[in-house]
mmCIF file of N, CA and C in Angstrom:
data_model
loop_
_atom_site.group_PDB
_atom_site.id
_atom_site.type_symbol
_atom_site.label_atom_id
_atom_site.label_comp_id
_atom_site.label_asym_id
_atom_site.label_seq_id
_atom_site.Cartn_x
_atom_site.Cartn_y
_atom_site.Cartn_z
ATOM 1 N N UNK A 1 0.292 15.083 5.838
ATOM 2 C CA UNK A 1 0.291 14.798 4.413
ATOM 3 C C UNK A 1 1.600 15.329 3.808
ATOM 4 N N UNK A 2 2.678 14.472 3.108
ATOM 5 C CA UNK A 2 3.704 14.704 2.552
ATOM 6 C C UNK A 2 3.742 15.689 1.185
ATOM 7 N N UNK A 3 3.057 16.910 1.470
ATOM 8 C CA UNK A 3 3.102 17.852 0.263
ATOM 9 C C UNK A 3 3.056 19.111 0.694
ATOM 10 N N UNK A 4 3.400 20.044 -0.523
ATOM 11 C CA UNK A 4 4.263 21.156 -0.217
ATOM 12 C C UNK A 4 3.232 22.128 0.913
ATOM 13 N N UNK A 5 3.943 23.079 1.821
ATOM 14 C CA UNK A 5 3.110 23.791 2.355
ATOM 15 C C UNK A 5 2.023 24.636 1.544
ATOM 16 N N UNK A 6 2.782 25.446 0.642
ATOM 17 C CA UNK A 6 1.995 25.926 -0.304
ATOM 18 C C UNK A 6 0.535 25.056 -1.196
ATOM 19 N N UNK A 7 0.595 24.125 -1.228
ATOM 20 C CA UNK A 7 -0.737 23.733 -1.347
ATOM 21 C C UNK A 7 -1.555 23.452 -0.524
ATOM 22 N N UNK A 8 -1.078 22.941 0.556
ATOM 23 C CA UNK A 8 -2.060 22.553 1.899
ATOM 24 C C UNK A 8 -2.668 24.295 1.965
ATOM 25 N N UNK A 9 -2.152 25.401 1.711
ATOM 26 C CA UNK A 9 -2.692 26.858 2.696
ATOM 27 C C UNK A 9 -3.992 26.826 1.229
ATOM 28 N N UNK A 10 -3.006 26.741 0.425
ATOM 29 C CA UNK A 10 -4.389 26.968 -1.142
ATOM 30 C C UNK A 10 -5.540 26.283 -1.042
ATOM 31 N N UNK A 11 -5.434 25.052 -0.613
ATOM 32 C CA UNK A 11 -6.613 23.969 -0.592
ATOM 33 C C UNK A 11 -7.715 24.738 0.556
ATOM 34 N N UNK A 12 -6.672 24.575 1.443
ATOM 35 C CA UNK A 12 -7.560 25.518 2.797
ATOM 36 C C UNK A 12 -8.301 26.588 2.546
ATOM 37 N N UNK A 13 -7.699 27.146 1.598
ATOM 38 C CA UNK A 13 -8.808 28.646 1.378
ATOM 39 C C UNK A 13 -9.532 28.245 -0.035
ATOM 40 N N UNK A 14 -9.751 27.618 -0.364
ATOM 41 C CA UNK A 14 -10.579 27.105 -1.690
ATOM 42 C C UNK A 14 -11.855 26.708 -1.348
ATOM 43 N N UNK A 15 -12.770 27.467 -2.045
ATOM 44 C CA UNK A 15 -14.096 27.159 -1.895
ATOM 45 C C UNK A 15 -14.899 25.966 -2.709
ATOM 46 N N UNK A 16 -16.288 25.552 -2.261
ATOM 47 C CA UNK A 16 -16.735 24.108 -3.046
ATOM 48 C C UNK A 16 -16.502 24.706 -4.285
ATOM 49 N N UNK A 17 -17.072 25.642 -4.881
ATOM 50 C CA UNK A 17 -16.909 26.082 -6.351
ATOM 51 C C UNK A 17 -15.353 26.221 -7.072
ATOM 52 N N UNK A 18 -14.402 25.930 -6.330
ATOM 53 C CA UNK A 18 -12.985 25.729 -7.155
ATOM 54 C C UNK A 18 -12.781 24.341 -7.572
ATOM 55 N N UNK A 19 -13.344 23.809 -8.357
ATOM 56 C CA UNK A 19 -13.233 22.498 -8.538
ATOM 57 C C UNK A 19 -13.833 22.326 -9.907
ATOM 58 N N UNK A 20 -13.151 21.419 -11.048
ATOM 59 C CA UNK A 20 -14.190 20.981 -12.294
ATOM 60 C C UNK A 20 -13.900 19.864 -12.787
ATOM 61 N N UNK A 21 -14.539 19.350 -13.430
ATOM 62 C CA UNK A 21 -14.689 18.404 -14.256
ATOM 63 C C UNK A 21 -13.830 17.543 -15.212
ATOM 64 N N UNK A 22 -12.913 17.029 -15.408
ATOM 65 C CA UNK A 22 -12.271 17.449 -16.185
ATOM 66 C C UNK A 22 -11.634 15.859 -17.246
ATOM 67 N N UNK A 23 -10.991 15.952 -18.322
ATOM 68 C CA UNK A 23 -10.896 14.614 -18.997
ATOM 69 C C UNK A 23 -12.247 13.688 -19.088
ATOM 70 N N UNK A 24 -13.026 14.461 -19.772
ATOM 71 C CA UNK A 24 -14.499 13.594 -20.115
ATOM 72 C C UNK A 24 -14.040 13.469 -21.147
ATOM 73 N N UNK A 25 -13.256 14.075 -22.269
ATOM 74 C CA UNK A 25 -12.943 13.433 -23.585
ATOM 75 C C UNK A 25 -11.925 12.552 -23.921
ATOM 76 N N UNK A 26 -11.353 11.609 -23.073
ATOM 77 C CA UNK A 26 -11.249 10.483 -22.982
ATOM 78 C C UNK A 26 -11.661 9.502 -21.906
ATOM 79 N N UNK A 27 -13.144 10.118 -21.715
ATOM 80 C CA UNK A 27 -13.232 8.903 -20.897
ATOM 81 C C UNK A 27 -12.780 8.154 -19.956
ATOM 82 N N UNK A 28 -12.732 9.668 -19.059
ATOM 83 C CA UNK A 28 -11.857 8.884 -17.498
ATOM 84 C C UNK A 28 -11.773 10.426 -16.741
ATOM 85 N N UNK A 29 -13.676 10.840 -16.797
ATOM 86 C CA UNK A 29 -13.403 12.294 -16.054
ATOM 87 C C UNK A 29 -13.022 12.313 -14.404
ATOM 88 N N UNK A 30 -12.766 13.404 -14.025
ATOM 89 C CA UNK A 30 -11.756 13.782 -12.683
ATOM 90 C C UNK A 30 -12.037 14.780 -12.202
ATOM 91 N N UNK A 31 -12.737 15.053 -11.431
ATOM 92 C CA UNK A 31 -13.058 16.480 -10.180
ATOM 93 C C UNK A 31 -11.479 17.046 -9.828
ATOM 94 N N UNK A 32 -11.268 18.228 -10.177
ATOM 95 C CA UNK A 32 -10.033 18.306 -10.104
ATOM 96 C C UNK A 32 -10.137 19.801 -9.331
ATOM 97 N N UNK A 33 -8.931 20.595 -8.579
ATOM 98 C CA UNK A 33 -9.219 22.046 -8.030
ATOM 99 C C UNK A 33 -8.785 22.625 -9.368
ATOM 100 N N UNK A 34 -9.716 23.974 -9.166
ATOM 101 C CA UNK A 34 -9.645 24.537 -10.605
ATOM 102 C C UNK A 34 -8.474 25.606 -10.410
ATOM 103 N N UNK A 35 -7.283 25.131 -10.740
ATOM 104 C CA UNK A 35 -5.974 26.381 -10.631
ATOM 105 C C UNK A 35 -5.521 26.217 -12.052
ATOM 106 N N UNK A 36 -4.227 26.716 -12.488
ATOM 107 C CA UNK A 36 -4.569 27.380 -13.900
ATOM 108 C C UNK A 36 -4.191 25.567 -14.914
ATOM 109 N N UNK A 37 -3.280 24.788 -14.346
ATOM 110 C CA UNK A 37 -3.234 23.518 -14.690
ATOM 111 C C UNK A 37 -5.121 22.410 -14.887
ATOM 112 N N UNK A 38 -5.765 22.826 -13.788
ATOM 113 C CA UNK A 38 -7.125 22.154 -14.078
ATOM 114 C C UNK A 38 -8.096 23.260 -15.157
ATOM 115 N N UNK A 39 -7.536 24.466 -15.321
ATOM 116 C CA UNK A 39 -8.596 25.053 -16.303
ATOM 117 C C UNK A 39 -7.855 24.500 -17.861
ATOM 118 N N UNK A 40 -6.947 24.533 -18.073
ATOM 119 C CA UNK A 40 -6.062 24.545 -19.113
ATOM 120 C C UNK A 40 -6.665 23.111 -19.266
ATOM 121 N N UNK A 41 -6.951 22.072 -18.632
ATOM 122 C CA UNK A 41 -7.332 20.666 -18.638
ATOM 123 C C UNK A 41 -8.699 20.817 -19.358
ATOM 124 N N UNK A 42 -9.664 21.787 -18.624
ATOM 125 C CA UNK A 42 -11.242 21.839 -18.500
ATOM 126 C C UNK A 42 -10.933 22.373 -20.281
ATOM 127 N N UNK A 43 -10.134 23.519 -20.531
ATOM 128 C CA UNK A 43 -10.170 23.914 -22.007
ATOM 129 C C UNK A 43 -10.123 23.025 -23.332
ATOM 130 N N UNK A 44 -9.337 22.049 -22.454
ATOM 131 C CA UNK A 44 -8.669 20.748 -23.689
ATOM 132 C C UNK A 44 -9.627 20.009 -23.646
ATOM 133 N N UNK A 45 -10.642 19.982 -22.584
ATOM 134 C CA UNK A 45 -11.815 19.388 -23.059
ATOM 135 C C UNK A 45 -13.111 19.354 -23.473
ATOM 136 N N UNK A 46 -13.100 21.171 -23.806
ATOM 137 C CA UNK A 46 -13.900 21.825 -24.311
ATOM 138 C C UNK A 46 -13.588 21.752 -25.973
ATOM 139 N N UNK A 47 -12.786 21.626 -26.435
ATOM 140 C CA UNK A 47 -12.212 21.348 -27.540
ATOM 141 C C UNK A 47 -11.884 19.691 -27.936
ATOM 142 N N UNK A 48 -12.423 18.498 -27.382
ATOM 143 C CA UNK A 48 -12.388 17.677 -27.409
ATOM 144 C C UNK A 48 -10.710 16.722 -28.083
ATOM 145 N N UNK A 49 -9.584 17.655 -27.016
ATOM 146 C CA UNK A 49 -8.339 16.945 -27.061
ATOM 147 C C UNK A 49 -7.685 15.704 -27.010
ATOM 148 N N UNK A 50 -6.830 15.402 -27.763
ATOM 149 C CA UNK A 50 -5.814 14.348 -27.261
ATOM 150 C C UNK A 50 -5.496 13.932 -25.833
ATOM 151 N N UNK A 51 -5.838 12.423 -26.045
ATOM 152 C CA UNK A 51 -5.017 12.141 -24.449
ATOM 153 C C UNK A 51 -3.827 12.779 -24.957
ATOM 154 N N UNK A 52 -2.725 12.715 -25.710
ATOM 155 C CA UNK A 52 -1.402 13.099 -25.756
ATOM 156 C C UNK A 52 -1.370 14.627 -25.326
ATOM 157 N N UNK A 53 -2.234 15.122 -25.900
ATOM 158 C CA UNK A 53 -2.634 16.627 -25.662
ATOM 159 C C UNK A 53 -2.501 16.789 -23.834
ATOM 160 N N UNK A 54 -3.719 16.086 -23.485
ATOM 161 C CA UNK A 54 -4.319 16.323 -22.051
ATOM 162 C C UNK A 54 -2.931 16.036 -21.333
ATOM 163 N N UNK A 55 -1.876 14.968 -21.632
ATOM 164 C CA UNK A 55 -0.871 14.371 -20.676
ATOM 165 C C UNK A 55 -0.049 15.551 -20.525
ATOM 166 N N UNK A 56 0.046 16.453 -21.308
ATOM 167 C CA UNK A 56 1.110 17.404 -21.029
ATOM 168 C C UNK A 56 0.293 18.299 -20.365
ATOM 169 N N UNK A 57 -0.734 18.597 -19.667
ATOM 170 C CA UNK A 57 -1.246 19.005 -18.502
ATOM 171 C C UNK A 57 -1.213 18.581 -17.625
ATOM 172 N N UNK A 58 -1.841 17.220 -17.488
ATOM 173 C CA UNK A 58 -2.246 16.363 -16.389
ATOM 174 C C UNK A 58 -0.847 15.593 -15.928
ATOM 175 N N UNK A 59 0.081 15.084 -17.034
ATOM 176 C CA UNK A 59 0.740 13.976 -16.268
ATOM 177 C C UNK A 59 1.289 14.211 -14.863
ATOM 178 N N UNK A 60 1.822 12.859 -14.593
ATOM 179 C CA UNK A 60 2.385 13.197 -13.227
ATOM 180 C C UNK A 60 3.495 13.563 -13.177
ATOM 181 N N UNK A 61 4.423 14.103 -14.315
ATOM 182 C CA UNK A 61 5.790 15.026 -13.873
ATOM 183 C C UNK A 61 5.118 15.730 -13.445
ATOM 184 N N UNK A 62 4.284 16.574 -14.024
ATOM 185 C CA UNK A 62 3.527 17.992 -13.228
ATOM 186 C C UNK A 62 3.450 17.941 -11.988
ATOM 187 N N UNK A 63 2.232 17.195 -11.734
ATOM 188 C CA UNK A 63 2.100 16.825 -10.492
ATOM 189 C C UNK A 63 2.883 16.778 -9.283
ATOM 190 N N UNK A 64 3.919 15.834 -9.790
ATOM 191 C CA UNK A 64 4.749 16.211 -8.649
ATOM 192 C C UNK A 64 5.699 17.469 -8.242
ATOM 193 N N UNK A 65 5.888 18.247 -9.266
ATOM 194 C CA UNK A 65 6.328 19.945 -9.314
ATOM 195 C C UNK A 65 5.101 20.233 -8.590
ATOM 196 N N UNK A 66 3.957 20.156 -8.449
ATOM 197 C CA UNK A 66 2.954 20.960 -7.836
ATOM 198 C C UNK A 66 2.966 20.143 -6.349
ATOM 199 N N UNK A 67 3.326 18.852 -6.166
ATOM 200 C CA UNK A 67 3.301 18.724 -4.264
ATOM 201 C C UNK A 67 4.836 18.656 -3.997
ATOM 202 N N UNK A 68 5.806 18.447 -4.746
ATOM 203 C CA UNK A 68 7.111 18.721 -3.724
ATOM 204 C C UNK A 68 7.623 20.132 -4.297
ATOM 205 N N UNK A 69 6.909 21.137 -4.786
ATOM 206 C CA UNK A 69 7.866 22.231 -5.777
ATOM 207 C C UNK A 69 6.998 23.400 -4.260
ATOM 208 N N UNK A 70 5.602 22.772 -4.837
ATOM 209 C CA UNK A 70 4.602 23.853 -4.350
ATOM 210 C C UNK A 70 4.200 25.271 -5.632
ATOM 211 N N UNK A 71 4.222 24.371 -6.510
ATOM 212 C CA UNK A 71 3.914 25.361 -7.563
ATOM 213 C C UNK A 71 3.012 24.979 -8.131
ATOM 214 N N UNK A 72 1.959 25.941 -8.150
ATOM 215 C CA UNK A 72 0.926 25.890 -7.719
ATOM 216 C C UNK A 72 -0.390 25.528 -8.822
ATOM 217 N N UNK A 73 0.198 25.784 -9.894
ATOM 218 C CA UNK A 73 -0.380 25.729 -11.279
ATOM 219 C C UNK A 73 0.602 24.909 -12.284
ATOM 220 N N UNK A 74 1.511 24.111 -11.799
ATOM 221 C CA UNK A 74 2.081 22.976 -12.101
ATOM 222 C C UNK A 74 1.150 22.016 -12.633
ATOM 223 N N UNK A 75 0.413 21.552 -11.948
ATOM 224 C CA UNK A 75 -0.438 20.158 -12.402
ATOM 225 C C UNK A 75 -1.350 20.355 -11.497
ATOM 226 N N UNK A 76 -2.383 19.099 -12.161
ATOM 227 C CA UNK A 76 -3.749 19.008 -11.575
ATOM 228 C C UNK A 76 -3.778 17.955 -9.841
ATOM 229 N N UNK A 77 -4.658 18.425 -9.117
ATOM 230 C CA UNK A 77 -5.001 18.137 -8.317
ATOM 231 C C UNK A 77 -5.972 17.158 -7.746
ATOM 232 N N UNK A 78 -6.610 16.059 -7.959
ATOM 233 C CA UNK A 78 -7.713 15.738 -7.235
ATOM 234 C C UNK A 78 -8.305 16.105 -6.056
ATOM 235 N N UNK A 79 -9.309 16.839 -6.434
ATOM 236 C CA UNK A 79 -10.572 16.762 -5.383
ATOM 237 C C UNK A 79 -11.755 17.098 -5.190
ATOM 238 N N UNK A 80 -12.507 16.903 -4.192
ATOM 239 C CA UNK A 80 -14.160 17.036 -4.209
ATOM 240 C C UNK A 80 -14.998 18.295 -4.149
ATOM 241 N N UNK A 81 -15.669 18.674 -4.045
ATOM 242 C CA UNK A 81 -16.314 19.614 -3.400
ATOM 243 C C UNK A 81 -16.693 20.024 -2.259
ATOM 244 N N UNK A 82 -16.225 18.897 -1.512
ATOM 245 C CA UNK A 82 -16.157 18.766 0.185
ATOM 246 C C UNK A 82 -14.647 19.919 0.384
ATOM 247 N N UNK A 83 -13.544 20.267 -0.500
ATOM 248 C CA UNK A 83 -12.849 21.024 -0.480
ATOM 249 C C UNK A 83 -13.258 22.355 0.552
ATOM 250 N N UNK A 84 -14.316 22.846 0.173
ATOM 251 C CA UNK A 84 -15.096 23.858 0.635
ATOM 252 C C UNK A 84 -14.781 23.992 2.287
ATOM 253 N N UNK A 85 -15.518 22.943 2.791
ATOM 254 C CA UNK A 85 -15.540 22.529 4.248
ATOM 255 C C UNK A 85 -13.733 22.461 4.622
ATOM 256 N N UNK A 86 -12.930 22.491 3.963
ATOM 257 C CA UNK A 86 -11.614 22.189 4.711
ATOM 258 C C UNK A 86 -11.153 23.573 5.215
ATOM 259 N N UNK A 87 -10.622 23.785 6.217
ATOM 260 C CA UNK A 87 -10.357 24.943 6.374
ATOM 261 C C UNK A 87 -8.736 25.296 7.244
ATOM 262 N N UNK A 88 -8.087 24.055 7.884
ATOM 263 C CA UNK A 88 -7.545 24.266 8.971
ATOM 264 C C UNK A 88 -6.545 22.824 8.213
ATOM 265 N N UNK A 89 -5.122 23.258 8.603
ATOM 266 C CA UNK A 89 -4.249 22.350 8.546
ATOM 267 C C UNK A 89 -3.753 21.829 9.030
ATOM 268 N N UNK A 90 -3.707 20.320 9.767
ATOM 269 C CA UNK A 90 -3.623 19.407 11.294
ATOM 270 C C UNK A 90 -3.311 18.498 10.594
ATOM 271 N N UNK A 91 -2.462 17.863 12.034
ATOM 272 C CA UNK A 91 -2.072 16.657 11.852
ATOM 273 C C UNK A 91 -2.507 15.580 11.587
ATOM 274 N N UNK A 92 -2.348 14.065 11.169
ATOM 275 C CA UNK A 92 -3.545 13.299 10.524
ATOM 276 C C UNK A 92 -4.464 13.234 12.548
ATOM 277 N N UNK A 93 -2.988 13.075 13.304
ATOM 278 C CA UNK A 93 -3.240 12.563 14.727
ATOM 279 C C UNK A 93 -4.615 13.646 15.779
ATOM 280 N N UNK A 94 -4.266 15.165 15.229
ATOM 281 C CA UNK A 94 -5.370 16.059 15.855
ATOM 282 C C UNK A 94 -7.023 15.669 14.630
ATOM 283 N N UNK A 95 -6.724 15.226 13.848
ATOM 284 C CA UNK A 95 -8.124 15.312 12.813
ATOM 285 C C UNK A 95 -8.975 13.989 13.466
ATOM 286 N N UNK A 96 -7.964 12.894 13.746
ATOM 287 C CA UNK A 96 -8.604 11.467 14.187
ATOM 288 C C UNK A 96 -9.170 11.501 15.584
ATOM 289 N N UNK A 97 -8.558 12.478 16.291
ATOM 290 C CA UNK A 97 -8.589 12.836 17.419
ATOM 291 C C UNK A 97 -10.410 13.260 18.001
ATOM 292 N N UNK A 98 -10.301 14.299 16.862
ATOM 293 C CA UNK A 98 -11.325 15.198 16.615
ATOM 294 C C UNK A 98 -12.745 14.328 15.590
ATOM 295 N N UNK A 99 -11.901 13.871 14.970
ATOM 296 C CA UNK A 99 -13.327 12.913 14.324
ATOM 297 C C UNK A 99 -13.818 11.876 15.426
ATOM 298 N N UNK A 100 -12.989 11.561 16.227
ATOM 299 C CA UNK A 100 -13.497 10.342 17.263
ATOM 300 C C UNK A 100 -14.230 11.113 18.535
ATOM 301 N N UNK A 101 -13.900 12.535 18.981
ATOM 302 C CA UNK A 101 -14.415 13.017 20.032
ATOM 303 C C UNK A 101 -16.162 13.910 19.599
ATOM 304 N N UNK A 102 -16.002 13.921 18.223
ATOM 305 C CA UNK A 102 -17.375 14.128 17.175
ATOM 306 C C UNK A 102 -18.714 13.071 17.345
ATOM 307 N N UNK A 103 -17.746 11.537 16.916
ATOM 308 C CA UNK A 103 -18.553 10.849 16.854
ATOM 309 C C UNK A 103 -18.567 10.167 17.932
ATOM 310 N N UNK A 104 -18.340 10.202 19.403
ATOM 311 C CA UNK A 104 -18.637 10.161 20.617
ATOM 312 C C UNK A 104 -19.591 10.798 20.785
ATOM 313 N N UNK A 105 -19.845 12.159 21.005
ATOM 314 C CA UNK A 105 -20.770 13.272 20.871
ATOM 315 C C UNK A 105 -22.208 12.808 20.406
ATOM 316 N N UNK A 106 -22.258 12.100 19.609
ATOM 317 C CA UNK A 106 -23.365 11.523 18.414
ATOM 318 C C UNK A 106 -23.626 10.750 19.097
ATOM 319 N N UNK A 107 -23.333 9.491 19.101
ATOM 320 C CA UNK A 107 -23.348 8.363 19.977
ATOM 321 C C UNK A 107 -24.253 8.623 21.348
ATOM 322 N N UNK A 108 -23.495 9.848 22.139
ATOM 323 C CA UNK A 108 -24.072 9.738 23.498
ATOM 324 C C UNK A 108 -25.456 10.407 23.157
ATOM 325 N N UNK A 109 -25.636 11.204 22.375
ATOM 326 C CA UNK A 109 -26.536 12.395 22.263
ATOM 327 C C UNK A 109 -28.057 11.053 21.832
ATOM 328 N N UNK A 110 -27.453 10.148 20.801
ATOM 329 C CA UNK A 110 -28.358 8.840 19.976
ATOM 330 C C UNK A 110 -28.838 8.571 21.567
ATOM 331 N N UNK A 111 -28.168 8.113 22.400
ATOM 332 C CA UNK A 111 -28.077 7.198 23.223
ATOM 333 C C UNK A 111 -29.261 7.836 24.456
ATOM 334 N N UNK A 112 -29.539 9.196 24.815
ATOM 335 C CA UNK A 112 -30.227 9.207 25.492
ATOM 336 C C UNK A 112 -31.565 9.882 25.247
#
């Protein structure tokens, strides 16, 4: 994945509970990791903000300061709560590897 090291190690140690909600007050909410860019988001929408408001959190200049800067509270993030479960940082080639020698496993186990 083409982004900074520094977020791949953060994501990795982030638990399901680092994650919120976020831009329900315009109507286009987003599971986001909760670092200080997604709380500052979650605040603006506790206070029922401006998109103009929210963009100077969320937009994607940020964003991209937070995957090619690696700074870390730059901008918001997408993601799930499956976050939790991530733990280890591999190549896409060892993960496919590993998801296919998983669901082999399954398969044979179904099978007899």
């Amino acid at each position: 994945c083409p982004i900074h090291r520094n977020v791949k190690e953060a994501l990795a140690g982030a638990k399901e509970t680092d994650t919120l909600v976020v831009m329900k007050c315009v109507n286009s909410a987003h599971r986001v990791w909760a670092n200080e860019a997604g709380k500052k988001a979650f605040d603006l929408d506790a206070r029922n903000a401006s998109l103009t408001e929210l963009i100077e959190v969320v937009g994607g200049d940020k964003a991209r300061i937070l995957f090619h800067e690696g700074k870390l509270d730059a901008g918001i993030i997408a993601t799930g709560q499956c976050i939790g479960i991530c733990r280890e940082i591999l190549p896409m080639k060892e993960l496919f590897k590993r998801i296919m020698t998983e669901a082999e496993d399954v398969i044979n186990k179904i099978g007899k």
